[in-house]
Short mmCIF file of C-alpha atoms in Angstrom, two decimals:
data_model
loop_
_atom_site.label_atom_id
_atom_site.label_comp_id
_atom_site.label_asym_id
_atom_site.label_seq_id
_atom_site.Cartn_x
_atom_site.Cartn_y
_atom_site.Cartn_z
CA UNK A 22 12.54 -8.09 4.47
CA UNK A 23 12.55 -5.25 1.85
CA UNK A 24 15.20 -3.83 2.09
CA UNK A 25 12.47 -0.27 3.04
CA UNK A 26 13.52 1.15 6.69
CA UNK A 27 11.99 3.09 8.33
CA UNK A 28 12.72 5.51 12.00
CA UNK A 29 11.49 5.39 14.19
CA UNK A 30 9.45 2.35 14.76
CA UNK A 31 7.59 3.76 17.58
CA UNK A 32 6.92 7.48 18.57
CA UNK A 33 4.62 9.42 21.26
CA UNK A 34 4.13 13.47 20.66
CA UNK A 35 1.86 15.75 22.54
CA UNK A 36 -0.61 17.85 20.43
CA UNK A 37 1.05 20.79 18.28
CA UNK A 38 4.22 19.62 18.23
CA UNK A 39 5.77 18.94 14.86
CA UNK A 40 7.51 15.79 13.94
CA UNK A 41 9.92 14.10 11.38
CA UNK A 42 9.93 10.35 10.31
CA UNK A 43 12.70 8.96 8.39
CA UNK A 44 12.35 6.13 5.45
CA UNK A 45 15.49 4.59 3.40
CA UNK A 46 14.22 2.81 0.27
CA UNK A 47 15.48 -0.12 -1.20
CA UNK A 48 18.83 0.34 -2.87
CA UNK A 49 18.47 1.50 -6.57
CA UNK A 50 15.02 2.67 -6.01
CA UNK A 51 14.10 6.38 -7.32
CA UNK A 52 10.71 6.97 -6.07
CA UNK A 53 9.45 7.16 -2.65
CA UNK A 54 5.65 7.44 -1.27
CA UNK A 55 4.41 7.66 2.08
CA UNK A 56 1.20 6.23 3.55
CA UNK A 57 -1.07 6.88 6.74
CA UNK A 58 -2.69 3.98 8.00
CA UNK A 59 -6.00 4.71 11.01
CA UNK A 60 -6.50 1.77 12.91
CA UNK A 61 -8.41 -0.59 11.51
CA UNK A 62 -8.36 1.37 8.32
CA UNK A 63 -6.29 0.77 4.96
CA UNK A 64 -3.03 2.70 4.37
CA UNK A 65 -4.15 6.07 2.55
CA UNK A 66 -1.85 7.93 0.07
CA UNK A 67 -0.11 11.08 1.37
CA UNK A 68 2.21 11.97 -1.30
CA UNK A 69 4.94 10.66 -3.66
CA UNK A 70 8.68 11.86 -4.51
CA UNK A 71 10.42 11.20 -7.55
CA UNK A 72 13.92 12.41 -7.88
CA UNK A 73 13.47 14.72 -4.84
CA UNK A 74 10.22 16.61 -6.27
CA UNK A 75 6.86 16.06 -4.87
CA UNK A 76 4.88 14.40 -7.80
CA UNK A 77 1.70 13.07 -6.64
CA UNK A 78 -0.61 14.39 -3.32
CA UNK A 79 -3.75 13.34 -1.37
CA UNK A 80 -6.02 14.81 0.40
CA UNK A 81 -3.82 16.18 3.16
CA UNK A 82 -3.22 19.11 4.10
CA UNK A 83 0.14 21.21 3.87
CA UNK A 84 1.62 20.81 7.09
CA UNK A 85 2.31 17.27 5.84
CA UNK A 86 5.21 17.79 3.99
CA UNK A 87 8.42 15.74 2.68
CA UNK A 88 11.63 15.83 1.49
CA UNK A 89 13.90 13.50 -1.04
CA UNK A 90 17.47 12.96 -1.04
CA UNK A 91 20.02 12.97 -3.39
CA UNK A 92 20.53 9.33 -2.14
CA UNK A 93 16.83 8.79 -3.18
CA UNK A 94 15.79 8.44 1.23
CA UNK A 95 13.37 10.90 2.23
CA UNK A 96 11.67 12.48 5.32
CA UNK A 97 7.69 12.90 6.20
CA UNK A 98 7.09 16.34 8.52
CA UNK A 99 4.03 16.91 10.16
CA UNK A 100 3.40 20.18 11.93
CA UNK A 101 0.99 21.22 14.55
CA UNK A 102 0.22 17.88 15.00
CA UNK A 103 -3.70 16.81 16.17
CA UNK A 104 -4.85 13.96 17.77
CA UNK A 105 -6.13 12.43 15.06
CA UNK A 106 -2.65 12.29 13.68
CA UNK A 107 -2.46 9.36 15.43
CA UNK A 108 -1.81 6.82 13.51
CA UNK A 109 0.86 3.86 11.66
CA UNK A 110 3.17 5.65 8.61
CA UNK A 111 4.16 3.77 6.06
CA UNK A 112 6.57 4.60 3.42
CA UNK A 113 7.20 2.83 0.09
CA UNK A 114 10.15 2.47 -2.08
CA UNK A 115 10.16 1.90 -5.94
CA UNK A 116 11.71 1.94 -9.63
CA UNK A 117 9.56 5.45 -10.71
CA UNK A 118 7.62 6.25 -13.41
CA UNK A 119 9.21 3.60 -16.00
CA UNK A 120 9.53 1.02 -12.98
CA UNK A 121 6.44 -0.82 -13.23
CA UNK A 122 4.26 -2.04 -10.68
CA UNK A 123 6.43 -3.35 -7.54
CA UNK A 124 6.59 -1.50 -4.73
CA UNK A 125 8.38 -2.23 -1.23
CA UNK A 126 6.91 -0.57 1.62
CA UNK A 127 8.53 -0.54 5.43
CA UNK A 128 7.50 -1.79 8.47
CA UNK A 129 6.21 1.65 9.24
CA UNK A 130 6.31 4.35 12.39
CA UNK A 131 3.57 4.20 14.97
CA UNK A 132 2.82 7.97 16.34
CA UNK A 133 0.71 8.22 18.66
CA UNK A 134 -0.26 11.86 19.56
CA UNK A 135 -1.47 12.47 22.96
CA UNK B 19 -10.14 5.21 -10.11
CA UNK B 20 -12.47 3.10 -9.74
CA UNK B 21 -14.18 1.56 -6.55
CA UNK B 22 -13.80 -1.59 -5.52
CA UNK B 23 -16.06 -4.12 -3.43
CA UNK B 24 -14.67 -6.79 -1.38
CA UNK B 25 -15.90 -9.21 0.94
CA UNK B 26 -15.17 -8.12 4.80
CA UNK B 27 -13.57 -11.40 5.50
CA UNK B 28 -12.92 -15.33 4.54
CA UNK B 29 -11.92 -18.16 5.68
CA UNK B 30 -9.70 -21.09 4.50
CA UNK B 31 -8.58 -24.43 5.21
CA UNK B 32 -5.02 -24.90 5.47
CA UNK B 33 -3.76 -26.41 2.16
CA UNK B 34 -6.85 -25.54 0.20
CA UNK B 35 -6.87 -22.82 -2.70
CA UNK B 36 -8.00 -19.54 -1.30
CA UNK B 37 -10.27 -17.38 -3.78
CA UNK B 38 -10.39 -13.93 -2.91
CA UNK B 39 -13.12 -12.04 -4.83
CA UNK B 40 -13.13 -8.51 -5.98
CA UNK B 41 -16.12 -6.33 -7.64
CA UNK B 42 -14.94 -3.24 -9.69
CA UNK B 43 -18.00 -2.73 -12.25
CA UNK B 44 -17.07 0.40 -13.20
CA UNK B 45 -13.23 -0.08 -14.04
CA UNK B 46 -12.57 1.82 -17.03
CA UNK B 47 -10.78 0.70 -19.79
CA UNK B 48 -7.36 1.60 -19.55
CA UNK B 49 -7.18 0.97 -15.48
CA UNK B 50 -5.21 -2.31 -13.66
CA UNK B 51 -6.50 -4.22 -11.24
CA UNK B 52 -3.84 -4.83 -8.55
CA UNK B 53 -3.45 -6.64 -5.21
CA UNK B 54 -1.24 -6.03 -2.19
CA UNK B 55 -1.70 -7.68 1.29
CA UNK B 56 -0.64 -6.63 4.47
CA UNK B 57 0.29 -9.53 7.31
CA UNK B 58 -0.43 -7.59 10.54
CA UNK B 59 1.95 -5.42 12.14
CA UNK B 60 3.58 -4.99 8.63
CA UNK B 61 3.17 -3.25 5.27
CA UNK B 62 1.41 -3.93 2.56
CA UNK B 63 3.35 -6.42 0.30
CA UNK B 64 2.38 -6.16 -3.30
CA UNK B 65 0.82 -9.70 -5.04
CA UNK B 66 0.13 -9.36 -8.14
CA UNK B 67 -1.56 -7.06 -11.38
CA UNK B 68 -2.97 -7.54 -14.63
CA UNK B 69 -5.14 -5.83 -17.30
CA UNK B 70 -7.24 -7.86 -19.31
CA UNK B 71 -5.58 -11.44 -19.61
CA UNK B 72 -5.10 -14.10 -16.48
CA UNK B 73 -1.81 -13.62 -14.55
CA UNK B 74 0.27 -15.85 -12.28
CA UNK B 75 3.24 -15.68 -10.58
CA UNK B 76 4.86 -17.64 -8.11
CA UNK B 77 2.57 -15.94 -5.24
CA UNK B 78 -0.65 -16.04 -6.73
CA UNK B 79 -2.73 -16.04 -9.98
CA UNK B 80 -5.48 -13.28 -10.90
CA UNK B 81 -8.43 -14.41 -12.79
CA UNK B 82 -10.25 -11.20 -14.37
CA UNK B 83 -13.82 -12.09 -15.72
CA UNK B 84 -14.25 -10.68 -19.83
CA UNK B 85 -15.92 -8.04 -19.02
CA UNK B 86 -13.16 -7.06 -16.54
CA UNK B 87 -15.80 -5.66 -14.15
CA UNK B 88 -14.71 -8.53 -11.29
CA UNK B 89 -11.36 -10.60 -10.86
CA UNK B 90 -10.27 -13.34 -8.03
CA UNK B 91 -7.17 -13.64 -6.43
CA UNK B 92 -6.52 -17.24 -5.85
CA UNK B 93 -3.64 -19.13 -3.70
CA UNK B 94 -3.48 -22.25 -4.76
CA UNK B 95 -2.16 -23.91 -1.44
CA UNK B 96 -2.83 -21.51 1.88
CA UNK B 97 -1.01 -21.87 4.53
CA UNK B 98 -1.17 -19.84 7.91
CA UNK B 99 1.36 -17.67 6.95
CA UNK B 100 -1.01 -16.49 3.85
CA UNK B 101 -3.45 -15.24 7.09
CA UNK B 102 -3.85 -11.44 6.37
CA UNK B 103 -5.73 -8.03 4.85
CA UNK B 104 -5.70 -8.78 1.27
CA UNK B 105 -6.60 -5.75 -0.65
CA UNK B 106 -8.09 -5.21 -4.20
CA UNK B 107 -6.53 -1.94 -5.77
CA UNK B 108 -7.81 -0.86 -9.36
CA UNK B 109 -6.00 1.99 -11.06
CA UNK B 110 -4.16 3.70 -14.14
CA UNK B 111 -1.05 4.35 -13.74
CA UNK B 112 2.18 1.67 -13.28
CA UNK B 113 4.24 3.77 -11.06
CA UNK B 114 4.61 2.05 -8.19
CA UNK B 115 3.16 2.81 -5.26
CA UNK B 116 1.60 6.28 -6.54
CA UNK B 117 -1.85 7.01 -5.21
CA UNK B 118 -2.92 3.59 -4.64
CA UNK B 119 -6.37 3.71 -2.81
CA UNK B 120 -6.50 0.57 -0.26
CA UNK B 121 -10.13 0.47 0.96
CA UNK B 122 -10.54 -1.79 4.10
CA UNK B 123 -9.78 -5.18 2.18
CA UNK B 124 -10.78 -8.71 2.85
CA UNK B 125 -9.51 -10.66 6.01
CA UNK B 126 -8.24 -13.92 5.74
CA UNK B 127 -7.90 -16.29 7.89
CA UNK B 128 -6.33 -20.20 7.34
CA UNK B 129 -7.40 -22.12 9.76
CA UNK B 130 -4.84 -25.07 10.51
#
């Protein structure tokens, strides 16, 4: 256990529809990022938040978009979404840019997009 | 950051060390070399970083060669449970889980 949840664990939307997955980081961390793992792939970066400001991207596009809470939890939006959406989303919790290394990532949200 | 080349997969004994190698020839000076695993149906769990000098924790120890430009992960005593995606992660920053590029990792298996 991490003490990194995320909701839902499991999730089926039909093309174009837009969708919001939840992640509560471990208590006392600052920073949150949020992963998209393929199927047989490894987890690739979607963006970071640090103190509820968006401070560090990949190479996704803007519907993906997020939010951070004053309570440090934050939210992962995809509109329009496309098949190829599909896919396990993994969020991480840690200390921020002073924190060092660790990070604690969740058991992730499986969307499947049909 | 730089690339990194791992093996597809490995397997190990069950109480034998387990030496998980990692190429990165053209880590520049001032990046980390860092490795997470992921057990499946979970996320990645972070092992263990260093920079230059040998590291070891109660997980795992990192061996970096001198001219930093490979390392191997080693656990000293494998046991099924250590069966997973062990990925090799070289970057610059600290911060987390910032930008970390995964690759597709090495599989490992312990065989009982």
């Amino acid at each position: 256990e991490t003490g990194v949840t995320q909701s839902p664990t499991h999730l089926i939307k039909t093309r174009g529809q837009q969708v919001t997955l939840r992640c509560s980081s471990q208590s006392g961390h600052n920073t949150v990022s949020w992963y998209q793992q393929a199927l047989g792939q490894g987890p690739q970066f979607i963006f970071q938040y640090y103190r509820e400001e968006e401070n560090g991207r990949g190479n996704f596009p803007p519907r993906f978009s997020g939010l951070q809470f004053p309570n440090y939890s934050s939210e992962l939006n995809v509109n329009a979404l496309e098949l190829d959406d599909s896919a396990l989303y993994l969020c991480a919790s840690s200390l921020g840019v002073r924190g060092g290394a660790e990070a604690f990532f969740g058991q992730g949200t499986r969307l499947t997009v049909v | 950051d730089a690339k990194t080349t791992q093996p597809t997969s490995m397997d190990c004994a069950e109480g034998r060390a387990a030496n998980l190698p990692c190429n990165h020839s053209t880590i520049s000076g001032n990046e980390y070399v860092y490795w997470y695993r992921q057990i499946h149906s979970q996320g990645p769990q972070y092992i263990i970083h260093g920079l230059k000098n040998n590291e070891t924790n109660e997980m795992a120890s990192l061996i970096i060669t001198e001219d930093r430009k490979s390392s191997t992960l080693i656990l000293p005593h494998a046991t099924l449970r250590d069966t997973a995606v062990y990925y090799c992660i070289v970057r610059v920053d600290q911060t987390g889980a910032n930008n970390l590029f995964f690759g597709t990792g090495t599989r490992l298996t312990v065989i009982p």
